[in-house]
Tab-separated table of C-alpha atoms (C1' of nucleotides) in Angstrom:
chain	number	residue	atom	x	y	z
R	167	MET	CA	116.069	119.576	-154.838
R	168	ALA	CA	115.877	115.805	-154.906
R	169	LEU	CA	113.819	114.737	-158.033
R	170	GLY	CA	116.437	113.502	-160.430
R	171	LYS	CA	118.164	117.255	-160.862
R	172	ASP	CA	118.407	120.820	-159.636
R	173	TYR	CA	117.404	123.869	-161.110
R	174	ALA	CA	121.170	124.584	-161.988
R	175	SER	CA	120.980	125.953	-165.119
R	176	GLN	CA	118.210	128.835	-163.559
R	177	GLU	CA	119.607	132.367	-162.829
R	178	CYS	CA	117.174	133.140	-160.907
R	179	SER	CA	116.505	133.317	-157.227
R	180	ILE	CA	113.132	131.651	-157.298
R	181	ALA	CA	114.704	128.663	-158.682
R	182	ARG	CA	117.598	128.902	-155.729
R	183	ALA	CA	114.569	129.037	-153.089
R	184	LEU	CA	112.876	126.294	-155.050
R	185	GLU	CA	115.894	124.716	-154.304
R	186	VAL	CA	115.968	124.370	-150.319
R	187	VAL	CA	112.331	124.045	-150.380
R	188	GLY	CA	110.519	123.031	-153.077
R	189	GLU	CA	110.455	119.317	-153.009
R	190	ARG	CA	106.988	117.841	-151.816
R	191	TRP	CA	105.656	118.124	-148.425
R	192	THR	CA	108.599	120.926	-147.616
R	193	LEU	CA	106.513	123.879	-147.549
R	194	LEU	CA	103.987	122.467	-145.655
R	195	VAL	CA	105.946	121.305	-142.760
R	196	VAL	CA	107.944	124.788	-142.878
R	197	ARG	CA	103.831	125.662	-142.102
R	198	ASP	CA	103.582	123.569	-139.442
R	199	ALA	CA	106.381	124.426	-137.898
R	200	ILE	CA	105.273	128.249	-137.997
R	201	TYR	CA	102.055	127.580	-137.132
R	202	GLY	CA	103.759	126.107	-134.027
R	203	VAL	CA	104.016	122.310	-134.471
R	204	ARG	CA	107.465	121.232	-132.445
R	205	ARG	CA	107.694	116.893	-132.552
R	206	TYR	CA	108.145	114.605	-135.031
R	207	ASN	CA	104.653	112.727	-133.860
R	208	ASP	CA	102.915	115.976	-134.349
R	209	PHE	CA	103.973	116.307	-137.160
R	210	LEU	CA	103.296	112.984	-138.885
R	211	VAL	CA	99.889	112.647	-137.678
R	212	HIS	CA	99.015	116.568	-139.151
R	213	LEU	CA	100.447	116.004	-142.518
R	214	GLY	CA	100.080	112.090	-142.718
R	215	ILE	CA	103.555	111.747	-144.638
R	216	PRO	CA	104.999	108.648	-144.398
R	217	ARG	CA	107.858	108.422	-141.954
R	218	ALA	CA	110.874	107.622	-144.311
R	219	VAL	CA	110.020	111.432	-146.136
R	220	LEU	CA	108.661	112.932	-142.570
R	221	SER	CA	112.696	112.309	-141.301
R	222	ASP	CA	114.547	113.605	-144.602
R	223	ARG	CA	112.833	116.429	-144.835
R	224	LEU	CA	113.454	117.734	-140.647
R	225	ARG	CA	117.535	116.528	-141.798
R	226	THR	CA	117.373	118.766	-144.994
R	227	LEU	CA	115.688	121.124	-142.569
R	228	THR	CA	117.700	121.619	-140.278
R	229	GLU	CA	120.779	121.299	-142.099
R	230	GLN	CA	119.382	124.430	-144.314
R	231	GLY	CA	119.075	126.404	-141.051
R	232	ILE	CA	115.139	126.883	-141.596
R	233	LEU	CA	114.557	124.316	-138.105
R	234	GLU	CA	116.733	123.777	-135.377
R	235	LYS	CA	116.565	120.599	-133.089
R	236	ARG	CA	116.422	120.851	-129.680
R	237	ARG	CA	116.707	118.677	-126.853
R	238	TYR	CA	113.877	119.252	-124.299
R	239	GLN	CA	113.686	116.019	-122.417
R	240	GLU	CA	117.039	113.778	-121.600
R	241	THR	CA	115.449	110.880	-120.550
R	242	PRO	CA	113.430	109.164	-122.391
R	243	PRO	CA	115.586	111.674	-124.461
R	244	ARG	CA	113.353	114.084	-126.909
R	245	ASP	CA	113.926	116.531	-129.298
R	246	GLU	CA	111.778	118.530	-131.436
R	247	TYR	CA	112.111	121.128	-134.254
R	248	VAL	CA	111.918	124.464	-133.862
R	249	VAL	CA	111.377	126.427	-136.607
R	250	THR	CA	114.250	129.363	-136.961
R	251	GLU	CA	114.425	132.833	-138.018
R	252	ARG	CA	115.542	131.804	-141.631
R	253	GLY	CA	112.336	130.089	-141.586
R	254	THR	CA	109.864	132.497	-140.476
R	255	ALA	CA	111.057	134.734	-143.293
R	256	LEU	CA	109.490	132.520	-145.316
R	257	TRP	CA	106.461	133.372	-144.521
R	258	PRO	CA	105.393	135.851	-146.909
R	259	ALA	CA	105.670	133.406	-149.150
R	260	LEU	CA	103.364	131.205	-147.452
R	261	ARG	CA	100.530	133.694	-146.860
R	262	ALA	CA	101.098	134.595	-150.471
R	263	LEU	CA	100.276	130.444	-151.186
R	264	SER	CA	97.563	131.169	-148.830
R	265	GLN	CA	95.669	133.653	-149.973
R	266	TRP	CA	95.506	132.391	-153.839
R	267	GLY	CA	94.655	129.268	-153.032
R	268	ARG	CA	91.479	130.940	-150.946
R	269	GLU	CA	90.720	132.941	-153.921
R	270	HIS	CA	91.634	130.722	-156.389
R	271	ALA	CA	92.251	127.248	-155.791
R	272	ASP	CA	88.921	126.534	-153.169
R	273	ALA	CA	87.086	129.656	-152.576
R	274	GLY	CA	87.007	128.524	-148.840
R	275	ARG	CA	87.573	130.538	-145.686
R	276	LEU	CA	89.520	127.562	-143.995
R	277	ARG	CA	91.326	129.969	-142.399
R	278	SER	CA	92.046	133.302	-141.913
R	279	PHE	CA	94.941	135.841	-140.057
R	280	ARG	CA	94.832	138.801	-138.160
R	281	HIS	CA	96.624	141.472	-136.528
R	282	ALA	CA	97.451	140.506	-132.626
R	283	ASP	CA	97.552	143.955	-131.655
R	284	CYS	CA	94.273	144.684	-133.184
R	285	GLY	CA	92.320	142.524	-134.683
R	286	GLY	CA	92.925	143.436	-138.041
R	287	GLU	CA	92.695	140.757	-140.780
R	288	VAL	CA	96.383	140.762	-142.196
R	289	GLY	CA	95.518	141.885	-146.630
R	290	PRO	CA	97.330	139.905	-149.644
R	291	TYR	CA	100.455	142.134	-149.169
R	292	GLY	CA	100.719	141.141	-145.575
R	293	THR	CA	99.680	144.432	-144.010
R	294	CYS	CA	97.007	145.162	-141.495
R	295	ALA	CA	93.963	146.574	-142.744
R	296	ASP	CA	93.091	147.989	-139.901
R	297	CYS	CA	96.120	150.108	-138.669
R	298	GLY	CA	98.364	149.674	-141.576
R	299	THR	CA	101.308	148.232	-140.153
R	300	ALA	CA	103.184	145.102	-142.014
R	301	VAL	CA	102.440	142.366	-139.334
R	302	PRO	CA	105.414	140.880	-137.617
R	303	VAL	CA	104.700	136.875	-137.961
R	304	ALA	CA	104.838	136.555	-133.976
R	305	ASP	CA	101.910	138.785	-134.112
R	306	VAL	CA	100.161	136.929	-136.054
R	307	VAL	CA	97.157	134.920	-135.011
R	308	MET	CA	95.489	131.929	-137.324
R	309	VAL	CA	91.696	131.774	-136.647
R	310	PRO	CA	89.506	128.916	-137.599
R	311	GLY	CA	87.592	130.024	-140.900
R	312	PRO	CA	83.971	128.892	-141.098
R	313	GLU	CA	84.513	125.690	-143.713
R	314	LEU	CA	87.697	124.444	-141.535
R	315	ASP	CA	85.790	120.926	-140.000
R	316	THR	CA	84.902	121.792	-136.277
R	317	SER	CA	86.021	117.745	-134.939
R	318	PRO	CA	89.068	116.509	-136.228
R	319	GLN	CA	90.238	113.484	-135.284
R	320	ASP	CA	93.805	113.617	-134.576
R	321	PRO	CA	94.677	115.872	-131.423
R	322	VAL	CA	97.450	118.226	-133.525
R	323	SER	CA	93.852	119.244	-135.900
R	324	ARG	CA	92.378	119.666	-132.577
R	325	ALA	CA	95.157	121.830	-131.416
R	326	LEU	CA	95.203	124.052	-134.869
R	327	SER	CA	91.354	124.910	-134.986
R	328	ARG	CA	90.929	126.934	-132.263
R	329	PRO	CA	92.529	130.480	-132.127
R	330	LYS	CA	95.982	130.476	-132.209
R	331	ARG	CA	99.134	132.859	-132.114
R	332	LEU	CA	101.531	131.899	-134.691
R	333	LEU	CA	105.216	130.297	-133.281
R	334	GLU	CA	103.972	129.979	-129.915
R	335	PRO	CA	104.506	125.932	-129.344
R	336	LEU	CA	101.891	123.508	-129.434
R	337	GLU	CA	99.710	122.219	-126.807
R	338	THR	CA	98.696	118.461	-127.717
R	339	GLY	CA	96.932	117.735	-124.667
R	340	PRO	CA	97.252	113.886	-124.316
R	341	ALA	CA	101.267	114.025	-124.989
R	342	ARG	CA	102.515	113.516	-121.686
R	343	LEU	CA	99.970	111.764	-119.036
R	344	ALA	CA	101.434	113.830	-115.960
R	345	ASP	CA	99.553	116.809	-117.089
H	207	MET	CA	99.695	116.840	-157.102
H	208	ALA	CA	101.207	114.505	-158.888
H	209	LEU	CA	103.642	112.725	-156.890
H	210	GLY	CA	101.531	110.185	-155.888
H	211	LYS	CA	99.138	111.270	-154.107
H	212	ASP	CA	97.370	114.635	-153.360
H	213	TYR	CA	97.688	116.633	-149.646
H	214	ALA	CA	93.478	115.529	-149.817
H	215	SER	CA	94.108	115.471	-145.941
H	216	GLN	CA	95.013	119.018	-145.602
H	217	GLU	CA	91.884	121.532	-144.977
H	218	CYS	CA	94.740	124.314	-145.922
H	219	SER	CA	94.518	126.775	-148.374
H	220	ILE	CA	98.344	126.789	-148.562
H	221	ALA	CA	98.150	122.888	-149.829
H	222	ARG	CA	95.392	123.314	-152.162
H	223	ALA	CA	97.374	125.795	-153.677
H	224	LEU	CA	100.416	123.460	-153.879
H	225	GLU	CA	98.332	120.721	-155.459
H	226	VAL	CA	97.879	123.273	-158.354
H	227	VAL	CA	101.365	124.944	-159.053
H	228	GLY	CA	103.375	122.298	-156.241
H	229	GLU	CA	104.806	120.026	-158.572
H	230	ARG	CA	108.463	120.127	-159.740
H	231	TRP	CA	109.385	123.374	-162.485
H	232	THR	CA	105.890	124.449	-162.408
H	233	LEU	CA	106.482	127.602	-160.216
H	234	LEU	CA	108.838	128.047	-163.161
H	235	VAL	CA	106.686	127.823	-165.748
H	236	VAL	CA	104.641	130.442	-164.271
H	237	ARG	CA	107.447	132.607	-163.185
H	238	ASP	CA	108.738	132.298	-167.230
H	239	ALA	CA	104.730	133.547	-168.390
H	240	ILE	CA	105.369	136.055	-166.126
H	241	TYR	CA	108.239	137.410	-167.269
H	242	GLY	CA	106.420	136.934	-170.757
H	243	VAL	CA	107.997	133.747	-172.350
H	244	ARG	CA	104.773	132.633	-174.643
H	245	ARG	CA	105.726	129.727	-176.948
H	246	TYR	CA	106.899	126.287	-176.231
H	247	ASN	CA	109.830	126.393	-177.645
H	248	ASP	CA	110.933	129.786	-175.159
H	249	PHE	CA	110.287	127.971	-172.304
H	250	LEU	CA	111.827	124.502	-173.147
H	251	VAL	CA	116.049	126.445	-173.874
H	252	HIS	CA	115.443	128.561	-171.278
H	253	LEU	CA	113.918	125.980	-168.418
H	254	GLY	CA	115.788	122.737	-169.719
H	255	ILE	CA	113.446	121.018	-169.023
H	256	PRO	CA	112.638	117.388	-170.569
H	257	ARG	CA	110.360	117.728	-172.746
H	258	ALA	CA	107.458	115.545	-172.239
H	259	VAL	CA	107.463	117.233	-168.621
H	260	LEU	CA	106.871	120.576	-170.381
H	261	SER	CA	104.100	119.991	-172.239
H	262	ASP	CA	102.053	118.256	-169.448
H	263	ARG	CA	103.128	120.994	-166.967
H	264	LEU	CA	101.669	123.016	-170.370
H	265	ARG	CA	98.463	121.261	-170.280
H	266	THR	CA	97.887	120.921	-166.489
H	267	LEU	CA	98.550	124.923	-166.214
H	268	THR	CA	95.842	125.783	-168.774
H	269	GLU	CA	93.553	123.305	-167.844
H	270	GLN	CA	93.667	125.169	-164.351
H	271	GLY	CA	93.172	128.487	-166.023
H	272	ILE	CA	96.651	129.964	-165.530
H	273	LEU	CA	97.730	129.849	-168.439
H	274	GLU	CA	95.613	130.342	-171.701
H	275	LYS	CA	96.756	128.594	-175.220
H	276	ARG	CA	96.392	131.065	-178.021
H	277	ARG	CA	96.628	130.733	-181.804
H	278	TYR	CA	98.701	132.915	-182.973
H	279	GLN	CA	99.175	132.092	-186.661
H	280	GLU	CA	97.071	129.520	-189.422
H	281	THR	CA	100.314	128.547	-191.343
H	282	PRO	CA	101.592	126.287	-189.709
H	283	PRO	CA	99.280	126.589	-186.919
H	284	ARG	CA	101.112	127.698	-183.685
H	285	ASP	CA	99.891	128.727	-180.409
H	286	GLU	CA	101.233	130.620	-177.666
H	287	TYR	CA	100.905	130.560	-173.550
H	288	VAL	CA	99.612	133.403	-172.445
H	289	VAL	CA	99.156	134.316	-168.540
H	290	THR	CA	96.084	134.620	-166.949
H	291	GLU	CA	94.566	136.924	-164.184
H	292	ARG	CA	94.528	134.003	-162.010
H	293	GLY	CA	97.871	133.311	-163.071
H	294	THR	CA	99.168	136.415	-162.205
H	295	ALA	CA	97.724	136.231	-158.812
H	296	LEU	CA	100.455	134.250	-158.106
H	297	TRP	CA	102.786	137.181	-158.463
H	298	PRO	CA	102.883	138.002	-154.568
H	299	ALA	CA	104.058	134.209	-154.381
H	300	LEU	CA	106.748	134.169	-156.617
H	301	ARG	CA	107.395	137.675	-155.441
H	302	ALA	CA	108.307	136.770	-151.600
H	303	LEU	CA	109.953	133.394	-153.197
H	304	SER	CA	112.740	135.516	-154.987
H	305	GLN	CA	112.725	137.411	-151.867
H	306	TRP	CA	113.728	134.661	-149.673
H	307	GLY	CA	116.249	133.197	-152.094
H	308	ARG	CA	118.223	136.509	-152.325
H	309	GLU	CA	118.369	136.883	-148.743
H	310	HIS	CA	119.051	133.403	-147.673
H	311	ALA	CA	119.769	131.391	-150.329
H	312	ASP	CA	121.968	132.385	-152.548
H	313	ALA	CA	122.686	136.371	-151.479
H	314	GLY	CA	123.365	137.261	-155.057
H	315	ARG	CA	121.533	140.169	-156.417
H	316	LEU	CA	120.366	138.590	-159.827
H	317	ARG	CA	117.342	140.575	-161.017
H	318	SER	CA	115.935	143.265	-159.368
H	319	PHE	CA	111.999	144.730	-159.398
H	320	ARG	CA	110.837	148.227	-159.967
H	321	HIS	CA	107.949	150.278	-159.832
H	322	ALA	CA	107.608	151.539	-163.804
H	323	ASP	CA	105.836	154.844	-162.809
H	324	CYS	CA	108.353	155.579	-160.456
H	325	GLY	CA	111.941	153.343	-160.239
H	326	GLY	CA	111.278	152.669	-157.028
H	327	GLU	CA	112.081	149.228	-155.745
H	328	VAL	CA	109.786	146.883	-155.187
H	329	GLY	CA	109.896	146.330	-151.717
H	330	PRO	CA	109.309	142.322	-149.220
H	331	TYR	CA	105.822	143.330	-149.308
H	332	GLY	CA	105.416	144.425	-152.446
H	333	THR	CA	105.428	148.098	-152.124
H	334	CYS	CA	107.351	150.431	-153.891
H	335	ALA	CA	109.496	151.758	-152.142
H	336	ASP	CA	109.543	155.169	-153.249
H	337	CYS	CA	106.048	156.264	-153.486
H	338	GLY	CA	104.105	153.619	-151.351
H	339	THR	CA	101.853	151.817	-154.155
H	340	ALA	CA	101.308	148.157	-154.376
H	341	VAL	CA	102.842	147.769	-157.284
H	342	PRO	CA	100.589	145.562	-159.860
H	343	VAL	CA	102.244	143.183	-161.453
H	344	ALA	CA	102.001	145.202	-164.709
H	345	ASP	CA	103.442	148.247	-163.522
H	346	VAL	CA	106.986	145.890	-162.240
H	347	VAL	CA	110.403	146.321	-164.261
H	348	MET	CA	113.032	143.503	-164.063
H	349	VAL	CA	116.102	145.156	-164.038
H	350	PRO	CA	119.116	142.800	-164.270
H	351	GLY	CA	121.200	143.088	-161.272
H	352	PRO	CA	125.274	142.918	-160.654
H	353	GLU	CA	125.279	139.596	-160.742
H	354	LEU	CA	123.200	138.178	-163.270
H	355	ASP	CA	125.468	136.266	-166.555
H	356	THR	CA	125.555	139.084	-168.858
H	357	SER	CA	126.259	137.537	-172.029
H	358	PRO	CA	124.216	133.937	-172.398
H	359	GLN	CA	123.918	131.553	-174.848
H	360	ASP	CA	120.335	130.782	-175.479
H	361	PRO	CA	118.549	133.856	-176.987
H	362	VAL	CA	115.404	134.015	-174.268
H	363	SER	CA	118.130	134.152	-171.661
H	364	ARG	CA	119.394	137.333	-174.002
H	365	ALA	CA	115.700	138.873	-173.880
H	366	LEU	CA	115.616	138.525	-170.250
H	367	SER	CA	119.149	139.889	-169.175
H	368	ARG	CA	117.853	143.885	-170.121
H	369	PRO	CA	115.626	145.363	-167.916
H	370	LYS	CA	111.941	144.357	-169.316
H	371	ARG	CA	108.419	145.215	-168.415
H	372	LEU	CA	106.759	142.107	-166.214
H	373	LEU	CA	103.908	140.359	-168.737
H	374	GLU	CA	105.126	142.042	-171.985
H	375	PRO	CA	105.549	139.075	-175.067
H	376	LEU	CA	109.422	138.273	-175.206
H	377	GLU	CA	110.740	139.321	-178.186
H	378	THR	CA	113.738	136.079	-178.927
H	379	GLY	CA	114.958	137.953	-181.511
H	380	PRO	CA	115.396	134.970	-185.041
H	381	ALA	CA	112.177	133.755	-184.338
H	382	ARG	CA	110.005	135.562	-187.747
H	383	LEU	CA	112.484	136.157	-190.030
H	384	ALA	CA	110.042	139.033	-191.241
H	385	ASP	CA	109.955	141.179	-188.646
B	17	DC	C1'	114.678	118.525	-203.980
B	18	DG	C1'	117.170	118.470	-198.702
B	19	DA	C1'	117.454	120.499	-194.460
B	20	DA	C1'	115.334	123.289	-190.151
B	21	DT	C1'	111.978	125.077	-187.061
B	22	DG	C1'	107.588	124.381	-183.971
B	23	DG	C1'	105.241	121.944	-181.015
B	24	DG	C1'	104.884	117.539	-179.821
B	25	DT	C1'	104.718	111.833	-178.299
B	26	DT	C1'	106.668	107.447	-176.764
B	27	DC	C1'	109.942	104.713	-174.630
B	28	DA	C1'	113.262	102.514	-171.373
B	29	DG	C1'	115.660	103.831	-166.833
B	30	DT	C1'	116.318	105.807	-162.290
B	31	DG	C1'	114.683	107.557	-158.496
B	32	DA	C1'	111.524	108.893	-155.367
B	33	DA	C1'	107.533	108.815	-152.550
B	34	DC	C1'	104.525	105.556	-150.510
B	35	DG	C1'	103.220	102.178	-146.708
B	36	DA	C1'	104.079	98.583	-143.982
B	37	DA	C1'	107.307	96.397	-140.775
B	38	DC	C1'	110.845	96.618	-137.895
B	39	DC	C1'	113.491	98.298	-133.939
B	40	DG	C1'	115.698	100.481	-129.313
B	41	DA	C1'	114.833	103.422	-125.148
B	42	DC	C1'	112.405	104.557	-121.957
B	43	DA	C1'	107.489	104.241	-118.546
B	44	DG	C1'	103.177	102.691	-116.738
B	45	DT	C1'	100.446	98.973	-115.514
B	46	DG	C1'	99.723	94.443	-112.554
L	114	DC	C1'	109.134	91.031	-113.659
L	115	DA	C1'	106.270	90.917	-117.835
L	116	DC	C1'	103.373	93.655	-120.432
L	117	DT	C1'	101.541	96.901	-122.825
L	118	DG	C1'	102.262	101.780	-124.792
L	119	DT	C1'	104.599	105.831	-126.824
L	120	DC	C1'	108.648	108.719	-129.485
L	121	DG	C1'	111.762	108.855	-133.017
L	122	DG	C1'	113.182	106.938	-136.505
L	123	DT	C1'	114.999	102.962	-139.784
L	124	DT	C1'	114.598	99.418	-143.471
L	125	DC	C1'	112.628	97.551	-147.481
L	126	DG	C1'	109.215	96.561	-151.524
L	127	DT	C1'	106.591	98.715	-154.622
L	128	DT	C1'	104.784	102.386	-157.391
L	129	DC	C1'	105.160	105.886	-159.910
L	130	DA	C1'	107.006	110.619	-161.544
L	131	DC	C1'	111.299	112.460	-163.695
L	132	DT	C1'	115.014	112.673	-167.081
L	133	DG	C1'	116.704	112.410	-171.603
L	134	DA	C1'	116.775	110.788	-175.810
L	135	DA	C1'	114.741	109.122	-180.244
L	136	DC	C1'	111.107	109.677	-183.001
L	137	DC	C1'	107.175	112.410	-185.490
L	138	DC	C1'	104.191	115.148	-189.130
L	139	DA	C1'	103.529	119.640	-190.825
L	140	DT	C1'	105.539	123.372	-193.107
L	141	DT	C1'	109.067	126.997	-195.007
L	142	DC	C1'	113.481	128.136	-196.158
L	143	DG	C1'	117.334	127.610	-199.074
DNA sequence: CGAATGGGTTCAGTGAACGAACCGACAGTG
DNA sequence: CACTGTCGGTTCGTTCACTGAACCCATTCG
């Protein structure tokens, strides 16, 4: 961890996890990656994070095998950051934090998560309220709630204010004019 | 959050949660509180955290209603910090982080969590592997694993290296000589 | 009396985060 | 060909949180 020292004295898997993803912004970058954000500029405008910090987090997460840097076009060379299996394994932790935030930090219903197969809501333990199965990340659909701002400025927030299956790449629209 | 700015631009319950518990050390303080640590000095020696930071975290967590400051003796005046319902509600997130740390950050089995009623292991979704029920925090027993240091120096680590039910106060032994 | 304990506060030094500026490669426009 | 814009960064000065050590006060033990 970057802040001065790590949690070396802690014999604890929570501390080990926080050494990897406990820095400021890191979990939000992973969250965005699971939501389908892949490009440097999309992370930048959506998070409002300083460029130097974003570069550092993307590099660290890539080194840790949580993201994978992938060239998606050659001229000009452009890379995207795709979340790996190791990264999607953080989804239960993020979902639990999201749940806690909803119930204990703002009380708003900004987004909800639903099971793609049957439409049931994903409950506090990650299982579908309707069919009871433990829903894998790829089968989760993020649905905007009533308290989510309906007219955000940046294209990334706009793309994330529509229902969207997790892990699928984000279509930010005005990226390549040829579309 | 304390580092320069908060995550104000983020319309996201994960960001709201991280504003409250996302600072360095904060989640480890909550973890210790759930493990049964209650006293300033016990947090101090177990976490190896600077005093000023610990004071700040305890004050902030108390203001947020995650811990409750409670006077347990009058002469001399002594307070303890007890985790509230709002604090124990963070357990699913901590358990998920712990799970990720075990599988993706160190591969060691430092501790495991078991269902007090039937002894079954608490699985990745917080349910008991044996009887299938979603195990509430108070019914979780923390069991030291094979890779945990068996002879730690400080009394808090020693108390936590024996099987122990979560939320129950820690007995650190040489605290009050009259016992 | 002197030493130890519990629960802090204060302070100087360091290092990370912040924001703004800059940069290089390329693409499209006039 | 020059101009403008986009993408993915790096560099740099300032600010601010974390760190470790020292200090403090009330009380209690020997």
